[in-house]
Short mmCIF file of C-alpha atoms and ligand atoms in Angstrom, two decimals:
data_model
loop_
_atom_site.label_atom_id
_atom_site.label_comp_id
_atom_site.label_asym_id
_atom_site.label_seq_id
_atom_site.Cartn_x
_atom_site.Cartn_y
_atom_site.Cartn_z
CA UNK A 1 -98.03 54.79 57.67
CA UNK A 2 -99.59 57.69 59.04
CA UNK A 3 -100.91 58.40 62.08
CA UNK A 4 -101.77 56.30 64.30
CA UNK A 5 -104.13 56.57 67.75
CA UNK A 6 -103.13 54.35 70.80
CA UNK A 7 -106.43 54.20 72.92
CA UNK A 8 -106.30 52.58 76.63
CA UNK A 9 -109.41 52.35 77.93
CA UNK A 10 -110.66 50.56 81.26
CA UNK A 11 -113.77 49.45 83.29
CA UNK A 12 -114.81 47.84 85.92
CA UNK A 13 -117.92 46.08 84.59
CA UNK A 14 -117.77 43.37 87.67
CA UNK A 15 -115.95 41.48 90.19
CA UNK A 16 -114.62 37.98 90.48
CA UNK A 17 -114.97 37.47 93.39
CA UNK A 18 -115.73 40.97 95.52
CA UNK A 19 -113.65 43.30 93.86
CA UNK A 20 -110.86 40.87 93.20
CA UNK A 21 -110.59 40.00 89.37
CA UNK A 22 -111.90 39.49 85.98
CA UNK A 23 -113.30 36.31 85.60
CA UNK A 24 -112.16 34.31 82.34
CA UNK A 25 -115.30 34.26 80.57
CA UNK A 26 -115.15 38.06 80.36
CA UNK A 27 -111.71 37.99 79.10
CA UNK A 28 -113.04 35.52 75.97
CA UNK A 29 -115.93 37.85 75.73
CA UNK A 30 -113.58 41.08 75.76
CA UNK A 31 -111.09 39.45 73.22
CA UNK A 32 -114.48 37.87 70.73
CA UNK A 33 -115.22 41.75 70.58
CA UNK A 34 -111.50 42.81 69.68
CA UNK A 35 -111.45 40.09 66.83
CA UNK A 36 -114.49 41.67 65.17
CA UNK A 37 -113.13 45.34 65.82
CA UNK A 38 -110.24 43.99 63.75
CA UNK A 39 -112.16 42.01 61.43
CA UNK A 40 -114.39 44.90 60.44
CA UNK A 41 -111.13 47.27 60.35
CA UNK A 42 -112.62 49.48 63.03
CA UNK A 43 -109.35 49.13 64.92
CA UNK A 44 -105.51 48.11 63.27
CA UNK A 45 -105.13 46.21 66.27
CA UNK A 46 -105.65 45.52 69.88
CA UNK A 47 -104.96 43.83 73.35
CA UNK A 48 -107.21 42.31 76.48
CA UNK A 49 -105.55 42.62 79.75
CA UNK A 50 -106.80 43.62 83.27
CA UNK A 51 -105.33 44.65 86.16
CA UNK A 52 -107.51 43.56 89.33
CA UNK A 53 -111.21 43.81 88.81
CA UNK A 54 -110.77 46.03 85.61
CA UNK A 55 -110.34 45.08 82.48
CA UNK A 56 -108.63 47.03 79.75
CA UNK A 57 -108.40 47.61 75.84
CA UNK A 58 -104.89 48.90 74.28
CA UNK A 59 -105.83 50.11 70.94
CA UNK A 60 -104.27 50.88 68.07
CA UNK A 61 -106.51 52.42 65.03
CA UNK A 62 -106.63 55.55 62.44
CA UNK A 63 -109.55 57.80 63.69
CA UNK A 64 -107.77 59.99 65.90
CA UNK A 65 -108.48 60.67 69.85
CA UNK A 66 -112.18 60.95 71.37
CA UNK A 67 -113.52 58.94 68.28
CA UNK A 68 -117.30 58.33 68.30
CA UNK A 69 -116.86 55.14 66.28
CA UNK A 70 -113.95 53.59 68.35
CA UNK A 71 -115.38 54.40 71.82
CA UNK A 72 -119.16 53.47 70.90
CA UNK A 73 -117.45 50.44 69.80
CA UNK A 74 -115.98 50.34 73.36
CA UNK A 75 -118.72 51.25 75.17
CA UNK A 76 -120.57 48.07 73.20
CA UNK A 77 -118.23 45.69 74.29
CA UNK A 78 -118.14 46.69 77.96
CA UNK A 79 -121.86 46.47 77.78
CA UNK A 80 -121.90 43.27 76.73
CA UNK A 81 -119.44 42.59 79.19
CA UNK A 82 -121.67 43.26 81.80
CA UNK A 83 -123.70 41.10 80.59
CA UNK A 84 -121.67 38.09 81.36
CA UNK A 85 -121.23 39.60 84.65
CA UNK A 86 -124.78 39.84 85.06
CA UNK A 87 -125.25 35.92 84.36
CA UNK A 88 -122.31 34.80 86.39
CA UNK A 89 -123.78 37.23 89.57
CA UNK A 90 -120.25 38.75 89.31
CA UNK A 91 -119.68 41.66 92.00
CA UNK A 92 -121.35 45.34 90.77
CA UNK A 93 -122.07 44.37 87.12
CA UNK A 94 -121.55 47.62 85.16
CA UNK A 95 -119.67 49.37 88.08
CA UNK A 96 -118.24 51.70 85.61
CA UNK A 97 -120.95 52.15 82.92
CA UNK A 98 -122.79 55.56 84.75
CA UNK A 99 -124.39 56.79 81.60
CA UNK A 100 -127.42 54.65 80.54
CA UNK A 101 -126.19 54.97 77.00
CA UNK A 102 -123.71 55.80 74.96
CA UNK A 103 -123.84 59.74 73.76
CA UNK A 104 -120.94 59.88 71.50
CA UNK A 105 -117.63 59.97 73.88
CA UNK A 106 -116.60 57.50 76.48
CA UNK A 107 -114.97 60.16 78.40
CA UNK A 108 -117.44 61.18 81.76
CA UNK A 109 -119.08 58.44 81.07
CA UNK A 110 -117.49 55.73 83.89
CA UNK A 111 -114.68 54.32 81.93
CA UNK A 112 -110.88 55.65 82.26
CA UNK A 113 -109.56 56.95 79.17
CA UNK A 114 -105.65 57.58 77.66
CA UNK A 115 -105.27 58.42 74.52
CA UNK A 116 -102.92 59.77 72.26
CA UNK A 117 -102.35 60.35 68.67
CA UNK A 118 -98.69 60.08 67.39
CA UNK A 119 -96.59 60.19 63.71
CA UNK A 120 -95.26 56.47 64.68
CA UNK A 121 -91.14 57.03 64.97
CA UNK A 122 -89.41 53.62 63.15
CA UNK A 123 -89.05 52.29 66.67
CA UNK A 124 -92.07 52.91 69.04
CA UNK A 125 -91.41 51.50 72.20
CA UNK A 126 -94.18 52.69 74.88
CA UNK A 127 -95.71 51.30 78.42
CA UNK A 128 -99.40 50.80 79.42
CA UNK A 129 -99.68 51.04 83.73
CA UNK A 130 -103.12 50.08 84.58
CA UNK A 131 -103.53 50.15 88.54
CA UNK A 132 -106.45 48.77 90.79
CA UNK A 133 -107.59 50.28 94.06
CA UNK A 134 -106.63 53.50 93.52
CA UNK A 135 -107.27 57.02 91.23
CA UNK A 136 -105.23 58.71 88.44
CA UNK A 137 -103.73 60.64 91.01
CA UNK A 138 -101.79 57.86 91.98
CA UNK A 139 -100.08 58.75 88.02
CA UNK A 140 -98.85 62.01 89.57
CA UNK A 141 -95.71 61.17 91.55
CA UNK A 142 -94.06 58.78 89.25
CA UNK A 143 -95.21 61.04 86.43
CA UNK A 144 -92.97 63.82 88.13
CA UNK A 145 -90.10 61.03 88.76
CA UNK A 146 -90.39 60.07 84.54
CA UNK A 147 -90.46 63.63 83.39
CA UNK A 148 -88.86 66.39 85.65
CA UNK A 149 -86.68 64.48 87.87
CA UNK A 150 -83.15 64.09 87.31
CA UNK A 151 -82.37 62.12 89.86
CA UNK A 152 -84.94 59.35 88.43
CA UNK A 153 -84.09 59.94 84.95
CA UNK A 154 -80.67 60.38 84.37
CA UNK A 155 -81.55 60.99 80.94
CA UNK A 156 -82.60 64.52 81.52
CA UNK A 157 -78.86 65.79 82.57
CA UNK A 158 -77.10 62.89 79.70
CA UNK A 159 -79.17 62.97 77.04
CA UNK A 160 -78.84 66.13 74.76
CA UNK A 161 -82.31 65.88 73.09
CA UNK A 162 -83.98 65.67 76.57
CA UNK A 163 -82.39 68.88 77.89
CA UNK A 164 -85.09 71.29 77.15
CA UNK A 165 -87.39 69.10 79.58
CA UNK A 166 -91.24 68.59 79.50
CA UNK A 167 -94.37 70.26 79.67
CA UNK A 168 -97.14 68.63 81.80
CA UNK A 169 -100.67 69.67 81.35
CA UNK A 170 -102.80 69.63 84.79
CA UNK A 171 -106.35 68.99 85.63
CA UNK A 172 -108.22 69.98 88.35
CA UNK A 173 -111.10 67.98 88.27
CA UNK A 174 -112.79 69.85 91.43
CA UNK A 175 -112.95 73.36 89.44
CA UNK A 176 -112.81 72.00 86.10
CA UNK A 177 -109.83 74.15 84.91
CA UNK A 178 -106.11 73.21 82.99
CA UNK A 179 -103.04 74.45 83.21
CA UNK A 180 -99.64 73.59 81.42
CA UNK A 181 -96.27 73.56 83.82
CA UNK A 182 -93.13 73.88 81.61
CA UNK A 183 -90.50 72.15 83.51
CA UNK A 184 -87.94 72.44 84.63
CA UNK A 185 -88.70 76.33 85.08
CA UNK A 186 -92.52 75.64 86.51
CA UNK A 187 -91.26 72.45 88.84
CA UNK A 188 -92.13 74.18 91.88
CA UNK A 189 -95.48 75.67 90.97
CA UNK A 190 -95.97 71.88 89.71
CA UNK A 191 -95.43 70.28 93.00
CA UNK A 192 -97.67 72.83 94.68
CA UNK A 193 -100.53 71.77 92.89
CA UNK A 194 -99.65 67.76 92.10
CA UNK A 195 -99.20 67.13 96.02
CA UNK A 196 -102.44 67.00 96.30
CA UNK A 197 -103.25 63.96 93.98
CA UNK A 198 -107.21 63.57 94.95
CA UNK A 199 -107.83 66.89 93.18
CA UNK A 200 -104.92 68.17 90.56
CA UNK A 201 -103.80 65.35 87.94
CA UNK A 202 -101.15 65.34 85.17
CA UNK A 203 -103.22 64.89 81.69
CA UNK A 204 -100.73 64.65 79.11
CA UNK A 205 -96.63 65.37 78.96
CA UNK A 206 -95.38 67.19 75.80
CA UNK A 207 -91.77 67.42 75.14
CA UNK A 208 -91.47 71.42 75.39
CA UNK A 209 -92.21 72.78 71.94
CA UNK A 210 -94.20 69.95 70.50
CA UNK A 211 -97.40 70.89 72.07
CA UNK A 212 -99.03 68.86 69.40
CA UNK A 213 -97.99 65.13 70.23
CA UNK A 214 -98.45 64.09 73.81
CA UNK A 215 -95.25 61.81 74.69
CA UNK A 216 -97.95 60.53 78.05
CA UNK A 217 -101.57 60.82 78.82
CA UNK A 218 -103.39 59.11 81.78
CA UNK A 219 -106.83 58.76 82.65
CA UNK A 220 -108.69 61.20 84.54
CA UNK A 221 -112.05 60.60 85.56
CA UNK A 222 -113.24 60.75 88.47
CA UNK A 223 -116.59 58.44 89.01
CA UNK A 224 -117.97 60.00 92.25
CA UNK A 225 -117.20 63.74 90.82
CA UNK A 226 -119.41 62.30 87.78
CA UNK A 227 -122.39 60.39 89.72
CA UNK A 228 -122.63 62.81 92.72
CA UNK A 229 -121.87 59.22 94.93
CA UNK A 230 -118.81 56.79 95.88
CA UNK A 231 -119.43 54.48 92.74
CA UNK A 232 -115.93 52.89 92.91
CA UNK A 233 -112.70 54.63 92.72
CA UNK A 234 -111.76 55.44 89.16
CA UNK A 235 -109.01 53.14 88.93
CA UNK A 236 -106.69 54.52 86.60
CA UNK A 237 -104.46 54.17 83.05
CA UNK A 238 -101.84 55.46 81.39
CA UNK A 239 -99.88 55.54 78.18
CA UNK A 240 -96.07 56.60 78.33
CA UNK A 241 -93.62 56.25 75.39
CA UNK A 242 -90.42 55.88 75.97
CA UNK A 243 -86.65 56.30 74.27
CA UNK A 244 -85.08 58.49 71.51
CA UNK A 245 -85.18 61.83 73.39
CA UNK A 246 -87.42 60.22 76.19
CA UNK A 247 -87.03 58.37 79.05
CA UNK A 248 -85.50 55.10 78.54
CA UNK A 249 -87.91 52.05 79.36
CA UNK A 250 -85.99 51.27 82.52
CA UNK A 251 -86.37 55.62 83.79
CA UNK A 252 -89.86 54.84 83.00
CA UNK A 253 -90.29 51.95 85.08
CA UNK A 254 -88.11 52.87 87.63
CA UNK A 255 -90.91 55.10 89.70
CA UNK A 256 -92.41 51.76 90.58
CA UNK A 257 -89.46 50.34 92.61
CA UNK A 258 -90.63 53.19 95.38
CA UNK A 259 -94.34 51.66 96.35
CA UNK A 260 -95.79 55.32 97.14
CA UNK A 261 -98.63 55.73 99.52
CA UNK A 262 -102.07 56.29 96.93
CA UNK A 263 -105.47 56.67 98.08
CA UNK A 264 -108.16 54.25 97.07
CA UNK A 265 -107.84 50.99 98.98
CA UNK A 266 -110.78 49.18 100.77
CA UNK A 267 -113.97 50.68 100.08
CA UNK A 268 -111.93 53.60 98.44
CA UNK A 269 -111.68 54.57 101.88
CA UNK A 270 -107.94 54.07 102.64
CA UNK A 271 -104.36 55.18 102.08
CA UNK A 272 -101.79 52.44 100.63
CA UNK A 273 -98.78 51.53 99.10
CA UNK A 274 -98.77 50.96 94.99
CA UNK A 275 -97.24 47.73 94.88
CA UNK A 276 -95.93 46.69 91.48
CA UNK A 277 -97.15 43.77 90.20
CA UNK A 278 -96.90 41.14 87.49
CA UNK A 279 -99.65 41.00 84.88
CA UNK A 280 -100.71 37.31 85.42
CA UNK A 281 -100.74 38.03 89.84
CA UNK A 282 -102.47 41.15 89.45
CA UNK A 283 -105.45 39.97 92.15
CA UNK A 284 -105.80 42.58 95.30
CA UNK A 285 -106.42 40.00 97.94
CA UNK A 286 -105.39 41.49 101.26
CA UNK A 287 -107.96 44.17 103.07
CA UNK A 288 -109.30 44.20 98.51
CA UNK A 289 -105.35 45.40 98.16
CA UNK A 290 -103.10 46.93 98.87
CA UNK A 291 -103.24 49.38 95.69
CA UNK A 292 -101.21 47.41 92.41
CA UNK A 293 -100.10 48.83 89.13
CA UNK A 294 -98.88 46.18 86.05
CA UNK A 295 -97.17 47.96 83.55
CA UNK A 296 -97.63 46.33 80.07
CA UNK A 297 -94.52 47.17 77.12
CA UNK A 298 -95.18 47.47 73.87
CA UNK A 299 -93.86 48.15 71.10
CA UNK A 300 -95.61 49.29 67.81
CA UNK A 301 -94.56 48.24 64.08
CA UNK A 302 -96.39 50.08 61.71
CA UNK A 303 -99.55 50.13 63.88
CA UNK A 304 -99.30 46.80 65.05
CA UNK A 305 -99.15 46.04 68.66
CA UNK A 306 -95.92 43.78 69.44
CA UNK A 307 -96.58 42.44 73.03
CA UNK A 308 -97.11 43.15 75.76
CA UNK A 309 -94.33 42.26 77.51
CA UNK A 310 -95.00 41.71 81.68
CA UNK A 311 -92.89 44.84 83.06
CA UNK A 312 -93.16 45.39 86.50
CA UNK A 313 -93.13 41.22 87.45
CA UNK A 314 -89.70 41.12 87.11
CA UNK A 315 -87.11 40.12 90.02
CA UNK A 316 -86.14 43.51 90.16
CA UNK A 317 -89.69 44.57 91.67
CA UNK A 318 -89.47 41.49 94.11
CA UNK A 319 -87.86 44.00 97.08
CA UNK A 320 -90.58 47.13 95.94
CA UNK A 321 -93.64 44.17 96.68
CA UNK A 322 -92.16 43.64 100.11
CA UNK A 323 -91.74 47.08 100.77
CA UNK A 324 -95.48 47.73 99.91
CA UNK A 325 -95.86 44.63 102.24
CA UNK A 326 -94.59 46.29 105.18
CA UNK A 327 -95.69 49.29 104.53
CA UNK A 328 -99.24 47.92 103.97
CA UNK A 329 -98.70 46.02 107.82
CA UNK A 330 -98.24 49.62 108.88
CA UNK A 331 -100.85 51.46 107.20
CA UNK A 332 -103.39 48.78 108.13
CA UNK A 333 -102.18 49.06 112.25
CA UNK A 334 -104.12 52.45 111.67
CA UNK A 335 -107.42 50.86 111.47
CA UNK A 336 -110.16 53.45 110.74
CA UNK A 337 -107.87 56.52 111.82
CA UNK A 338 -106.56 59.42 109.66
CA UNK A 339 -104.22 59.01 107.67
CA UNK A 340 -104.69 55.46 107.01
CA UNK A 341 -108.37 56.20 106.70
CA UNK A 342 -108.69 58.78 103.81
CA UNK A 343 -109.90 62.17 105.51
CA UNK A 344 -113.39 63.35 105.92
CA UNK A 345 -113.52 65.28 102.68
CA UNK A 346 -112.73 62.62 100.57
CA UNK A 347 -115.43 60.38 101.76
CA UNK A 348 -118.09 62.62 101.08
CA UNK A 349 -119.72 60.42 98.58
CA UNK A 350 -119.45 57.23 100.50
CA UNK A 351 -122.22 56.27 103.06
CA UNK A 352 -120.58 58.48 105.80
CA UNK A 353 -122.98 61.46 105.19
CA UNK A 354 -125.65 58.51 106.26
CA UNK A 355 -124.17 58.08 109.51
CA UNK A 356 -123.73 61.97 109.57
CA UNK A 357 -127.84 62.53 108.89
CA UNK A 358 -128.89 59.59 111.42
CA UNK A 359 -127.06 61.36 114.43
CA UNK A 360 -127.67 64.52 113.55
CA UNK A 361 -129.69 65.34 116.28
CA UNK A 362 -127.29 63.95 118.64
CA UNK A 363 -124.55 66.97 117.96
CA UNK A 364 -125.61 69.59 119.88
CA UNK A 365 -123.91 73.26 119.55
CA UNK A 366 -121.72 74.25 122.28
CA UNK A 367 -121.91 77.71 124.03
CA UNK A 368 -119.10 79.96 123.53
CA UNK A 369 -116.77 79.88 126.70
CA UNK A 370 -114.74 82.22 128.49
CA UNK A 371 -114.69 85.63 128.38
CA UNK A 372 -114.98 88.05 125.70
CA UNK A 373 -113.64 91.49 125.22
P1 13P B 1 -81.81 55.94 73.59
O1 13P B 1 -81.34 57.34 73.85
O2 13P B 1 -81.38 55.39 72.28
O3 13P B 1 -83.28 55.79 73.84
O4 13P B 1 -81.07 54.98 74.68
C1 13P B 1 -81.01 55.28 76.00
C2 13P B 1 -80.94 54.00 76.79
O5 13P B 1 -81.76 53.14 76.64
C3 13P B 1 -79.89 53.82 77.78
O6 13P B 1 -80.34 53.06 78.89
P1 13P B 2 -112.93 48.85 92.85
O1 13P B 2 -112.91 50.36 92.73
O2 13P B 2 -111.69 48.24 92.30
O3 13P B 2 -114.17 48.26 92.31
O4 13P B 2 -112.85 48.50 94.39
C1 13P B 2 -113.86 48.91 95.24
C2 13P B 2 -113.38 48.80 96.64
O5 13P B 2 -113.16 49.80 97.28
C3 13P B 2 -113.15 47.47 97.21
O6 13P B 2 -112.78 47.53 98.57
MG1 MG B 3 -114.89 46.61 91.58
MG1 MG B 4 -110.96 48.13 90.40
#
């Protein structure tokens, strides 16, 4: 065949119960949708899965990435998702639908979005993550672990075709600007900018020299930066393919056995550890947490999704989920203080700046002390 588009797009349309999970109903709803999408030949195929409170498509069709027909098509199905949420009383109906309608792309508009258009190679294997309680910044460590580091990816020092390395293409979604980091030559100017995962986030990876087929791409939207207010916190996506001259399954996976600290838990408000997590015990429960990430394997045969297979439930992530458990016992000993709390400047949209305006004749200026020259 030709080309094919895998599309991963999420939403929280509402909450069962809080910001827990997806109730079932929306699940039969979701997958009633995907059956006519594939019925009318709109899509060659397609998966339901959630992760938390979101639910998420994985796509497969022939109309490239961005396309009006298959994201008005998902933009129709989360709507009438919300509907069902709406008549169960689920928790924030529509969270993620900001736009009042659809104008053509799904992108900016509330959902999280990872696409990529590839020439299918005659084995496709490739990974969905989909992570709760967080924001695609969370994408950006084990992004760097996948793709630049060595020590992660053995691949990268034994595998000839992977010597060259990658490029990763960087957002800041604060000054709206992109830049592309050819590693391993950029890796330092990389870090300086990834560190700081609320504002710079990796896009797409190319292998070097292929600018044209993504090999990753991850969801980058960033709710509150699109409605001006903390609307829930953009929990994110992301599509990485894996083998032949890329990371093997197990590099890409292997990230995940670290539970890094991501922002995002509790009212958005908090720092905590990304705990993998099967697909079918995906439910934050503790303090709406801590932060999980399922990672869904797939692989494609001539367009057609075979799985997923349930990645990150597996034994091997059994000592990662107690690590996030301690680590979540420590974060939470923090209580509302920095760092556990997020700081000040990333709960600007939240209801803060309410407290702020009601006492804000209570600050008073102080005088400048002591003496001056
Ligand atoms: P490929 O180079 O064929 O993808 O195999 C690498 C591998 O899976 C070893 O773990
Ligand atoms: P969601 O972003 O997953 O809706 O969670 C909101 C929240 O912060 C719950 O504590
Ligand atoms: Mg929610
Ligand atoms: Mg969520």
């Amino acid at each position: 065949m030709s080309r094919v588009t895998i599309s991963a797009i999420k939403a929280d349309v509402g909450g069962y119960v809080g910001h827990g999970d997806v109730h079932p109903d929306m699940l039969v709803e979701a997958q009633r949708h995907l059956n006519q999408a594939m019925l009318g030949e709109l899509v060659i195929d397609g998966r339901v899965g959630a992760c938390g409170d979101d639910i998420n498509y994985v796509l497969t069709h022939e109309h490239g990435v961005d396309s009006a027909a298959v994201h008005g098509w998902v933009w129709e199905a989360f709507e009438s998702l919300t509907e069902v949420a709406k008549r169960l009383h689920l928790y924030g109906a529509g969270q993620d639908l900001l736009a009042d309608a659809f104008s053509g792309n799904i992108r900016g508009a509330g959902p999280g979005v990872a696409e990529l258009e590839i020439g299918e190679r005659p084995s496709e294997p490739f990974v969905v993550f989909a992570a709760d309680k967080t924001e695609p910044g969370a994408w950006n460590l084990p992004l760097y672990k996948i793709f630049c580091d060595p020590f992660n990816t053995s691949g990268l020092i034994i595998d000839p075709k992977m010597h060259a390395g990658f490029a990763l293409e960087v957002h800041d979604l604060v000054e709206n600007r992109v830049a592309l980091f050819e590693c391993p030559e950029d890796l330092y100017e990389l870090l300086v900018y990834i560190g700081t995962t609320g504002r710079f986030v990796v896009k797409y990876v190319f292998r070097r020299g292929n600018l044209d087929e993504p090999v990753a791409a991850a969801s980058t939207s960033r709710l509150s930066l699109i409605a001006g207010r903390y609307v829930g916190k953009d929990d994110p996506i992301m599509i990485v393919r894996s083998q032949s001259g890329l990371p093997a399954v197990g590099e890409v996976l292997e990230p995940f056995a670290f539970p890094h600290l991501v922002a995002g838990w509790m009212r958005g408000s908090h720092n905590g550890p990304l705990m993998p997590c099967s697909m079918s015990a995906s439910q934050p429960a503790r303090f709406d947490g801590p932060p999980r990430v399922v990672g869904m394997g797939f692989q494609l045969a001539d367009g057609k999704l075979v799985g997923p297979r349930d990645l990150l439930g597996n034994a091997s992530f059994d000592r990662a989920r107690q690590i996030a458990l301690a680590a979540a016992d420590y974060m939470r000993r923090m209580g509302p203080f920095e760092p556990g709390r997020l700081p000040m400047e990333d709960m600007e949209y939240t209801t803060l700046p309410v407290v702020e305006a009601r006492l804000a004749d209570r600050w008073k200026t102080l005088e400048p002390t002591g003496a001056t020259a």
